[in-house]
PDB file of C-alpha atoms in Angstrom:
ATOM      1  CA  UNK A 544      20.864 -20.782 -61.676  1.00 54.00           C
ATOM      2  CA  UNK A 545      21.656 -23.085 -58.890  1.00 51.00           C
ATOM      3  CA  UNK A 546      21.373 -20.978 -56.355  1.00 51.00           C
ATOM      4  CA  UNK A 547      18.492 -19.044 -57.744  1.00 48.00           C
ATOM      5  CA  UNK A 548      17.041 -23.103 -57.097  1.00 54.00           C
ATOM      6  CA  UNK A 549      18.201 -23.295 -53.294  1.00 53.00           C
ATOM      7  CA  UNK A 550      16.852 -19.265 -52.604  1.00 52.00           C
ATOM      8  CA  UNK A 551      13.571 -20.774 -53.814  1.00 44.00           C
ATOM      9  CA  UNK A 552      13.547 -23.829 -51.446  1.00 45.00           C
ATOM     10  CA  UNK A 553      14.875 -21.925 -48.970  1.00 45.00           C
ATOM     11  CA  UNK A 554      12.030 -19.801 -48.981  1.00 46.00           C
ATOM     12  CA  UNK A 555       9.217 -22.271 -48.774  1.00 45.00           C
ATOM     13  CA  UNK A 556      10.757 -23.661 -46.121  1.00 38.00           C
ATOM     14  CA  UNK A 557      10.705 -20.793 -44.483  1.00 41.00           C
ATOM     15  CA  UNK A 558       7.348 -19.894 -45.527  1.00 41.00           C
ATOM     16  CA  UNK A 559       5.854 -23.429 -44.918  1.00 43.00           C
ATOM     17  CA  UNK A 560       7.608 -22.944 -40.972  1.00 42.00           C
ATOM     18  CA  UNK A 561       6.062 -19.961 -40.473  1.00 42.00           C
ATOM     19  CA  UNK A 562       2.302 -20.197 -41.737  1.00 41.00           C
ATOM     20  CA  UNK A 563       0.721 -23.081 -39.514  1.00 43.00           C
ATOM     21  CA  UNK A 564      -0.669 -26.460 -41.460  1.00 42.00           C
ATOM     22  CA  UNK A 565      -4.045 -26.733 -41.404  1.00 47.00           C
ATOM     23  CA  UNK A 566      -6.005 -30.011 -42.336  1.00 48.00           C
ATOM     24  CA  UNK A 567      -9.207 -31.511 -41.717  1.00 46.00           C
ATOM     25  CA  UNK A 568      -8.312 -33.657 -39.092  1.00 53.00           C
ATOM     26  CA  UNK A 569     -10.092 -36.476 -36.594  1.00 70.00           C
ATOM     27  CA  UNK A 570     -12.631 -36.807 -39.111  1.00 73.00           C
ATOM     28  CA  UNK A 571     -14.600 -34.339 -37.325  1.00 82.00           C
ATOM     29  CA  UNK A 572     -15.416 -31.393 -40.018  1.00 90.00           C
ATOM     30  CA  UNK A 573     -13.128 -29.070 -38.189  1.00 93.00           C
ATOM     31  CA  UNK A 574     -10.438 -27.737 -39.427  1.00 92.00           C
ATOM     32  CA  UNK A 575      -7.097 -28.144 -37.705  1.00 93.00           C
ATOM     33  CA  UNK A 576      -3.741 -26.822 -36.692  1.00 92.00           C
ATOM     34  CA  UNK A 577      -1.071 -29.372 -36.283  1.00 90.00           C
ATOM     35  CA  UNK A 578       0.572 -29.461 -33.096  1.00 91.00           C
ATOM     36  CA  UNK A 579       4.562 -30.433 -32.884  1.00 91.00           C
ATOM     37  CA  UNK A 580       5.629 -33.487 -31.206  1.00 90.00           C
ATOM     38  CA  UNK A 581       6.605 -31.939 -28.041  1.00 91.00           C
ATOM     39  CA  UNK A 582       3.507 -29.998 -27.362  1.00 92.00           C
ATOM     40  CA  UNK A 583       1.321 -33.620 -27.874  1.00 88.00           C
ATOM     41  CA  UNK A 584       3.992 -35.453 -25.359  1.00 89.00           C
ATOM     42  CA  UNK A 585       2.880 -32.052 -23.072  1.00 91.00           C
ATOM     43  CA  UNK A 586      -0.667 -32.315 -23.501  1.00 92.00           C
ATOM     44  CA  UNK A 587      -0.454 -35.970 -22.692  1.00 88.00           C
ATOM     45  CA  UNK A 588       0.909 -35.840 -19.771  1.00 87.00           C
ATOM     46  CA  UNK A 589      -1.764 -33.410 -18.503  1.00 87.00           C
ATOM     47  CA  UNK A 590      -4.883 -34.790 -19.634  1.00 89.00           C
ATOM     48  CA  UNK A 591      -6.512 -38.253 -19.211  1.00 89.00           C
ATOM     49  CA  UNK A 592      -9.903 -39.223 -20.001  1.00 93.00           C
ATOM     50  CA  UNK A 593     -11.177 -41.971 -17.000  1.00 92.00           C
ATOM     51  CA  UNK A 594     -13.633 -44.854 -17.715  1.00 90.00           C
ATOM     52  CA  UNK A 595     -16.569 -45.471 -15.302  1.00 87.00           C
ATOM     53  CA  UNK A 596     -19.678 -47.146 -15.266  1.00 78.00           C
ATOM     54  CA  UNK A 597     -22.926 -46.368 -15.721  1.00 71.00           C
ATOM     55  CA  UNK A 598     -23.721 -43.256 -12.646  1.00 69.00           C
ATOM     56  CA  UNK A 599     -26.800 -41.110 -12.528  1.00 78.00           C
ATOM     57  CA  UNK A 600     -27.876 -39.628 -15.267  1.00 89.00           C
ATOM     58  CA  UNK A 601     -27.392 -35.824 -16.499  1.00 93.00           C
ATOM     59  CA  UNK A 602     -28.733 -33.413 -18.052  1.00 94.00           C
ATOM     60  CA  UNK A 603     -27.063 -33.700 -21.781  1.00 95.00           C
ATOM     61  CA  UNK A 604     -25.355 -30.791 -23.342  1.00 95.00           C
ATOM     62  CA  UNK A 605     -24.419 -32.230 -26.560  1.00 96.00           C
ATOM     63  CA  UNK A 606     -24.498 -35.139 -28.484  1.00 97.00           C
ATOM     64  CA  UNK A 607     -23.146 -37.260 -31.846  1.00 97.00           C
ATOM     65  CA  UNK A 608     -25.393 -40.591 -33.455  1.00 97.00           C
ATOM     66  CA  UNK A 609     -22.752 -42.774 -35.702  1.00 96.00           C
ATOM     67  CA  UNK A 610     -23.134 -43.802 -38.742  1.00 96.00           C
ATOM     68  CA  UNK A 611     -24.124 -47.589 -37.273  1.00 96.00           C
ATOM     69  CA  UNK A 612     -26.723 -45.896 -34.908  1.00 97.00           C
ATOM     70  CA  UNK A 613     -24.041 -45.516 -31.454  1.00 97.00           C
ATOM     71  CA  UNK A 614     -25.030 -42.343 -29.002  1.00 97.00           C
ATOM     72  CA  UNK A 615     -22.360 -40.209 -27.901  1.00 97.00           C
ATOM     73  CA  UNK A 616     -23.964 -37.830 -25.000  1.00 97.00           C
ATOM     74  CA  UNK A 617     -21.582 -34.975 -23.494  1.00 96.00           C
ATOM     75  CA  UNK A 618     -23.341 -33.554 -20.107  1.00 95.00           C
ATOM     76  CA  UNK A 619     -21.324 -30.722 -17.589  1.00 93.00           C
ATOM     77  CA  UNK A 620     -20.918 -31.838 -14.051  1.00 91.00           C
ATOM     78  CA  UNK A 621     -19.362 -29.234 -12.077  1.00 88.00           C
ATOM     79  CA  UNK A 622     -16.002 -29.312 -13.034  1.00 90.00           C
ATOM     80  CA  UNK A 623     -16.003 -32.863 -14.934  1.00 93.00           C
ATOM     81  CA  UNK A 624     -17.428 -33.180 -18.677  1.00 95.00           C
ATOM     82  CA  UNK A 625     -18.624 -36.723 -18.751  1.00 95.00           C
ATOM     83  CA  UNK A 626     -19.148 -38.429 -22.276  1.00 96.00           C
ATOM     84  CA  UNK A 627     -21.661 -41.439 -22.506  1.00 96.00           C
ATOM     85  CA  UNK A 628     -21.969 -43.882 -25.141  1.00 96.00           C
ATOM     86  CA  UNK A 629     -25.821 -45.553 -25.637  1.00 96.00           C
ATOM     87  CA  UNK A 630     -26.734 -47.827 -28.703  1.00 96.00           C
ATOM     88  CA  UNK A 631     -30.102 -47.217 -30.269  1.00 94.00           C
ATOM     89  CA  UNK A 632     -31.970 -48.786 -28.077  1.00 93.00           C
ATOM     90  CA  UNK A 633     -30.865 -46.740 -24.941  1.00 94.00           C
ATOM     91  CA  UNK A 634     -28.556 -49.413 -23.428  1.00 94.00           C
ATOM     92  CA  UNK A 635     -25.439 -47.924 -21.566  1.00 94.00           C
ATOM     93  CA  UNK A 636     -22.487 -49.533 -23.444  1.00 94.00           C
ATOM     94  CA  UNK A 637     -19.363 -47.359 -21.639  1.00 94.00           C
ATOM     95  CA  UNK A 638     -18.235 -43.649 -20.554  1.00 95.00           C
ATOM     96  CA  UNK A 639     -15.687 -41.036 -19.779  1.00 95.00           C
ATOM     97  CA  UNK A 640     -14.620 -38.569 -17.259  1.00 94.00           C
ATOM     98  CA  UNK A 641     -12.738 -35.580 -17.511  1.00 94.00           C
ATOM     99  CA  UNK A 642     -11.508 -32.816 -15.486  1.00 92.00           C
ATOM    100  CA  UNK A 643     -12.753 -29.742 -17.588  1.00 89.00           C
ATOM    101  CA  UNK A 644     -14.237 -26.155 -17.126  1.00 88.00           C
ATOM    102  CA  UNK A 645     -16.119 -24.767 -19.489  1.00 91.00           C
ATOM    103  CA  UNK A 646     -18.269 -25.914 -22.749  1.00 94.00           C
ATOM    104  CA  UNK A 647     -17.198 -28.752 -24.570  1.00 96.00           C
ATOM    105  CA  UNK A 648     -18.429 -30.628 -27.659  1.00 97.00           C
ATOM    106  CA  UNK A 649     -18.172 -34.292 -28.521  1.00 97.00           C
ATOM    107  CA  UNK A 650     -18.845 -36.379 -31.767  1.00 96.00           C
ATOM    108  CA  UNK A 651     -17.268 -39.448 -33.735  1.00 96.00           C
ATOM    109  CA  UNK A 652     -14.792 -39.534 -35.866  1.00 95.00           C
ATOM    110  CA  UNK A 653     -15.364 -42.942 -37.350  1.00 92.00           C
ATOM    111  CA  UNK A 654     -14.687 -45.768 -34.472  1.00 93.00           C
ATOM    112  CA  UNK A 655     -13.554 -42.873 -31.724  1.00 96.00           C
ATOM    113  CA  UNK A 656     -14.758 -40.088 -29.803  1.00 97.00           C
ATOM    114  CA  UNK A 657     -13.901 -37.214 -31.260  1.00 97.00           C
ATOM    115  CA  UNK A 658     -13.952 -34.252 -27.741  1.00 97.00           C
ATOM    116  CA  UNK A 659     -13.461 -30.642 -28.489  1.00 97.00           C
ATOM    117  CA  UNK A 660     -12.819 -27.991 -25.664  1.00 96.00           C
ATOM    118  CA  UNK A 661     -14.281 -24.830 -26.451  1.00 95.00           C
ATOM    119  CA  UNK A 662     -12.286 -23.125 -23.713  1.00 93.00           C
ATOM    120  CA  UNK A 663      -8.406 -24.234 -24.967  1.00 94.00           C
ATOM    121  CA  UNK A 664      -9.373 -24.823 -28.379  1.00 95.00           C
ATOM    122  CA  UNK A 665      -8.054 -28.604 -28.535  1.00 96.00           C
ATOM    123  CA  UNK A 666      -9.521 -31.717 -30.078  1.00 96.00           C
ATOM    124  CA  UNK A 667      -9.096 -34.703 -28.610  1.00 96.00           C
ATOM    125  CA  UNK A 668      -9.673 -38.422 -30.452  1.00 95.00           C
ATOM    126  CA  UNK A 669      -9.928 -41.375 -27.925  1.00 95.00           C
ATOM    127  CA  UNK A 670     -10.783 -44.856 -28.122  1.00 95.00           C
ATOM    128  CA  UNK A 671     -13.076 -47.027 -26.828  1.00 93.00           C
ATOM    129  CA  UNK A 672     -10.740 -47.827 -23.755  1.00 93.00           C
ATOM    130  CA  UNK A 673     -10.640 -44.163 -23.023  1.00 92.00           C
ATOM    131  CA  UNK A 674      -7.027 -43.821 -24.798  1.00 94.00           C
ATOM    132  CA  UNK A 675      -5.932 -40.632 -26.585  1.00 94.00           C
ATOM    133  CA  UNK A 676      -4.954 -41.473 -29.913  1.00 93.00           C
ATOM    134  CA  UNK A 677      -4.883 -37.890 -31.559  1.00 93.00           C
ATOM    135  CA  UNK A 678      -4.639 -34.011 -30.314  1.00 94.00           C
ATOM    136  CA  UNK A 679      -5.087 -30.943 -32.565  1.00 94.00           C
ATOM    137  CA  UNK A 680      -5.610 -27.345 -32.620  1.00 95.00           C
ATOM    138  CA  UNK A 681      -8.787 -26.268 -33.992  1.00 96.00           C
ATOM    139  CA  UNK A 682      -8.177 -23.373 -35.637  1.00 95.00           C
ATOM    140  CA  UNK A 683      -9.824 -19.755 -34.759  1.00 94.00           C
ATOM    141  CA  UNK A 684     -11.851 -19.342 -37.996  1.00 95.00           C
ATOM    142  CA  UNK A 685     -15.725 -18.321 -38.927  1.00 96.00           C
ATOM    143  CA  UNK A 686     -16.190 -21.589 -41.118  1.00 95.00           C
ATOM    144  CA  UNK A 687     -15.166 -23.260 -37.564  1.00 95.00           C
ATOM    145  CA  UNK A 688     -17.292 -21.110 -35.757  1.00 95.00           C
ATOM    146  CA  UNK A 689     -20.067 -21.572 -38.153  1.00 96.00           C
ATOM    147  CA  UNK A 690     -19.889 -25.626 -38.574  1.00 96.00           C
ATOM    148  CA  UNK A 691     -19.572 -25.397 -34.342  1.00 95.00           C
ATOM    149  CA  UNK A 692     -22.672 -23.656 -33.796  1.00 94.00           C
ATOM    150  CA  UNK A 693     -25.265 -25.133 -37.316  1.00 95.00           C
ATOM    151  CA  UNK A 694     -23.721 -28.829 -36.659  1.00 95.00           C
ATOM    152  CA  UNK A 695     -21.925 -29.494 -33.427  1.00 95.00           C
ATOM    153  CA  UNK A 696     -24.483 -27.433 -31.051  1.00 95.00           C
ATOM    154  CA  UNK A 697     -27.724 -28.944 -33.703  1.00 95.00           C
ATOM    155  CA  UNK A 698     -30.235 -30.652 -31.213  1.00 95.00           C
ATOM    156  CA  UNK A 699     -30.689 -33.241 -34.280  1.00 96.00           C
ATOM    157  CA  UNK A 700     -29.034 -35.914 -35.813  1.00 97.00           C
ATOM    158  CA  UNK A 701     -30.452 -37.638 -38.986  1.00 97.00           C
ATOM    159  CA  UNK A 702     -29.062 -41.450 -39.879  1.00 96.00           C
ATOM    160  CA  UNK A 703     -30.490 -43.248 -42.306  1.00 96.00           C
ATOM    161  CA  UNK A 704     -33.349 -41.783 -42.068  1.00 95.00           C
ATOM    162  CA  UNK A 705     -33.807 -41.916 -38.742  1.00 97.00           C
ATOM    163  CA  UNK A 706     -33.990 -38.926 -36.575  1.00 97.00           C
ATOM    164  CA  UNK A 707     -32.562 -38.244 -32.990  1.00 98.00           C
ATOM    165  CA  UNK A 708     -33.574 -35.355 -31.237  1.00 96.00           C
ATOM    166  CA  UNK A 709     -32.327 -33.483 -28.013  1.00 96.00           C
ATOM    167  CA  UNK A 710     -35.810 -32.018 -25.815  1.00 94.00           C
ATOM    168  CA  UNK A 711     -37.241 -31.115 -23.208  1.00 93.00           C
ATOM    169  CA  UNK A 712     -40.384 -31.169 -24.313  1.00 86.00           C
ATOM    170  CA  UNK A 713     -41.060 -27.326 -23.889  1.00 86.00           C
ATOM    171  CA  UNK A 714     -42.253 -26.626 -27.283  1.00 76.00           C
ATOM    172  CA  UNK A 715     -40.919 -22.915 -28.305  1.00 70.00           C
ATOM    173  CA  UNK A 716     -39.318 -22.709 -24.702  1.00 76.00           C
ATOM    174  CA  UNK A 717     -36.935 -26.171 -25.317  1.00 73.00           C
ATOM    175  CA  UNK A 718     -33.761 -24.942 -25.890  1.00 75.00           C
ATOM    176  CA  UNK A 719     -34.389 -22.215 -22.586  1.00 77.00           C
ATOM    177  CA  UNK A 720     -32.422 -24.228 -20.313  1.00 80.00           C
ATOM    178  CA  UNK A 721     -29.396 -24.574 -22.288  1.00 84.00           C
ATOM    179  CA  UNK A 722     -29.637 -28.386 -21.204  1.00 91.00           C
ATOM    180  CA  UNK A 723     -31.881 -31.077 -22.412  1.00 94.00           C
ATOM    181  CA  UNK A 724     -33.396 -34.351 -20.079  1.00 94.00           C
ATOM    182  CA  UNK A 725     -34.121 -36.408 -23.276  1.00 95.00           C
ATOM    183  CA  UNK A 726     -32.890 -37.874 -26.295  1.00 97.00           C
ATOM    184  CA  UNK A 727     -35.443 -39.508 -28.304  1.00 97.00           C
ATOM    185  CA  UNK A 728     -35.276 -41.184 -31.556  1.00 97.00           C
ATOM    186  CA  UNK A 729     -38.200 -41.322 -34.442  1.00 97.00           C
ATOM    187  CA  UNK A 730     -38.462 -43.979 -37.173  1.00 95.00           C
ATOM    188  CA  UNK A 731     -41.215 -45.532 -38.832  1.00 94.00           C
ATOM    189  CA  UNK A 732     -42.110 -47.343 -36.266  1.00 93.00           C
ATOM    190  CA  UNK A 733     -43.003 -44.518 -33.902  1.00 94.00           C
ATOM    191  CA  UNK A 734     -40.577 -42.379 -31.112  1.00 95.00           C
ATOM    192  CA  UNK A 735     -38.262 -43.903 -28.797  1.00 94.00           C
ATOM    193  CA  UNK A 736     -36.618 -42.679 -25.879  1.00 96.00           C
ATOM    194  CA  UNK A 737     -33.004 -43.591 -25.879  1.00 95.00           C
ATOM    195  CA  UNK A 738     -31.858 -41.438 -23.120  1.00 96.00           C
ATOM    196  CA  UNK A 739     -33.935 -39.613 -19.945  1.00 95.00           C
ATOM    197  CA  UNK A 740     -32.511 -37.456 -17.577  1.00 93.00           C
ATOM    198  CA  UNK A 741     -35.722 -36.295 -16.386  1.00 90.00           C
ATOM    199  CA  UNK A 742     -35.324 -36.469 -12.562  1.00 76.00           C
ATOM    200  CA  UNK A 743     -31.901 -34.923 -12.512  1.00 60.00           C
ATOM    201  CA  UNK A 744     -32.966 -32.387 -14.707  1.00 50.00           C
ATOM    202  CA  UNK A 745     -36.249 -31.336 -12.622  1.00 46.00           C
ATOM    203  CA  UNK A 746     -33.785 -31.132  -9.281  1.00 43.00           C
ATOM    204  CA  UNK A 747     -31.271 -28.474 -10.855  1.00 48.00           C
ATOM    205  CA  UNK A 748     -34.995 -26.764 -12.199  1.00 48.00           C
ATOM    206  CA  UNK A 749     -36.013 -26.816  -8.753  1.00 46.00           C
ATOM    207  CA  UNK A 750     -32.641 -25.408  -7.355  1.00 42.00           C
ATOM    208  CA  UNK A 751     -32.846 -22.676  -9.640  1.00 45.00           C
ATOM    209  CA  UNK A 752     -35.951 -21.818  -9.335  1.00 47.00           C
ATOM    210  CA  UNK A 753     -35.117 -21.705  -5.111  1.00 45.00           C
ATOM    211  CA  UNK A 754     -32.131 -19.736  -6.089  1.00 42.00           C
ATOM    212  CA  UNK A 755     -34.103 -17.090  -8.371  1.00 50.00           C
ATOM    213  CA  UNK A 756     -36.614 -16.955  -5.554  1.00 56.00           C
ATOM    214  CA  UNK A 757     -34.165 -15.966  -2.924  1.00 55.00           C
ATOM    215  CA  UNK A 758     -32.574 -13.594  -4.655  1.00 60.00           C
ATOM    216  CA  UNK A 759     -35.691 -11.887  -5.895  1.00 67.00           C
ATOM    217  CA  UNK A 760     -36.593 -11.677  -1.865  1.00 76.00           C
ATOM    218  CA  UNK A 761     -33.332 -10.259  -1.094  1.00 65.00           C
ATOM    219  CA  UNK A 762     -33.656  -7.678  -3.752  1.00 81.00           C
ATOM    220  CA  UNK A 763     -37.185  -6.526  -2.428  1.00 78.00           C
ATOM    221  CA  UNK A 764     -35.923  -6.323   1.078  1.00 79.00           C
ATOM    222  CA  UNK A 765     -33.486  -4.081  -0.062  1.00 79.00           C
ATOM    223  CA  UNK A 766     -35.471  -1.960  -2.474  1.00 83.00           C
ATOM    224  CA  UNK A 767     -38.143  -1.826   0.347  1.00 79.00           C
ATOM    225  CA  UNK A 768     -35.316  -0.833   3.512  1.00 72.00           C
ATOM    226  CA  UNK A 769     -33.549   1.919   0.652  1.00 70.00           C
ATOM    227  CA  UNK A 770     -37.167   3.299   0.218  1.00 78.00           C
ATOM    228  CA  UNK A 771     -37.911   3.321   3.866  1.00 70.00           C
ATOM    229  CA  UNK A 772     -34.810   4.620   4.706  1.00 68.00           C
ATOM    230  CA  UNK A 773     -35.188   7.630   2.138  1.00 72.00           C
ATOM    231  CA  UNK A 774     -38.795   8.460   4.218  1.00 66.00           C
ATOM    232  CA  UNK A 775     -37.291   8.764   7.848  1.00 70.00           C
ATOM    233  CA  UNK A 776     -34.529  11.158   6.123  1.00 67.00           C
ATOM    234  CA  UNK A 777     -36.814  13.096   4.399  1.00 68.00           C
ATOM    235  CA  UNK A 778     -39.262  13.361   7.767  1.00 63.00           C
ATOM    236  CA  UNK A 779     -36.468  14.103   9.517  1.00 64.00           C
ATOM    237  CA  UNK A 780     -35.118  17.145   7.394  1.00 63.00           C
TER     238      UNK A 780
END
């Protein structure tokens, strides 16, 4: 009977090694895969999250409202994701850079910033002081995938019974761009505008409309010389 006792233990263990633990960490809605000791000392060493002051403002990507009304705005810059933190009345209060590629999602998770890469999969809790204080694995599931794209890419947040909203103001056309120049927040006294990104915004619509223009030249040139060059081979047979 004893050792019918230490097969069973022995098996759990083994069992409990090999299945990954999975909790609903960071206080984010995600559920996570724990990450050993040495893989966190790893992951520390390579990534740091830099504070900076208030810079010109950008398009927003995402975005979190705490439960005591704080704005958490993630926006793509090239190669950086930069988090921004506004209070409800659209004062800058502090911010974060980070050397990242890809999408990237950020929320609270109480008193911290709760920043999830889409690319490696990892969520990251910092502080106020830009400090990591927690890494996880989200793991690759559809109730993830679901809660990532019906909460954590929503355009709305609702607080109290107050409403903030990602726009552009296009109407049926808003979410188009993929990026929004506003955050605005509605209460009973009427709509304010907590965070505007309008000018930066209009310059990358500008850029791509330039872009799209070019191209669509090119592409007629080319049509046109393939056409003409068709004729003098055909005249000439």
């Amino acid at each position: 009977m004893k050792y019918v006792k230490q097969m069973v233990v022995l098996i759990i263990v083994i069992f409990l090694i090999g299945v990954p633990l999975t909790v609903s960490a960071i206080g984010t809605g995600l559920t996570t895969e724990v990450l050993s000791n040495e893989e966190n000392s790893e992951l520390l060493k390579k990534n740091e999250f830099l504070k900076f002051t208030p810079h010109s403002l950008l398009a927003a990507n995402c975005f979190d409202v705490s439960d005591d009304h704080m704005v958490v705005i993630g926006a793509d810059a090239g190669d950086t994701a930069v988090i921004m933190v506004y209070d409800d009345c659209g004062n800058f209060q502090y911010g974060f850079e980070k050397k990242e590629l890809g999408s990237f999602r950020v929320m609270w998770s109480e008193n911290n910033i709760a920043y999830y890469s889409i690319r490696s999969g990892l969520l990251y809790e910092i502080n106020k002081d830009g400090r990591i204080t927690n890494i996880c694995q989200v793991a690759n599931t559809t109730k993830n995938s679901i809660y990532d794209r019906d909460v954590l890419q929503s355009t709305t947040r609702k607080v109290d019974g107050i409403t903030y909203h990602m726009t552009n103001e296009l109407g049926v056309f808003d979410k188009f761009l993929g990026t929004f120049k506003k955050i605005i927040k509605t209460d009973t006294t009427g709509t304010t505008v907590i965070y505007d990104a309008s000018d930066n915004q209009r310059a990358n619509i500008i850029g791509g409309v330039l872009f799209l223009g070019v191209l669509l030249i090119f592409i007629t040139i080319t049509i046109i010389l393939g056409i003409k060059k068709q004729f003098i081979q055909k005249k000439m047979s």
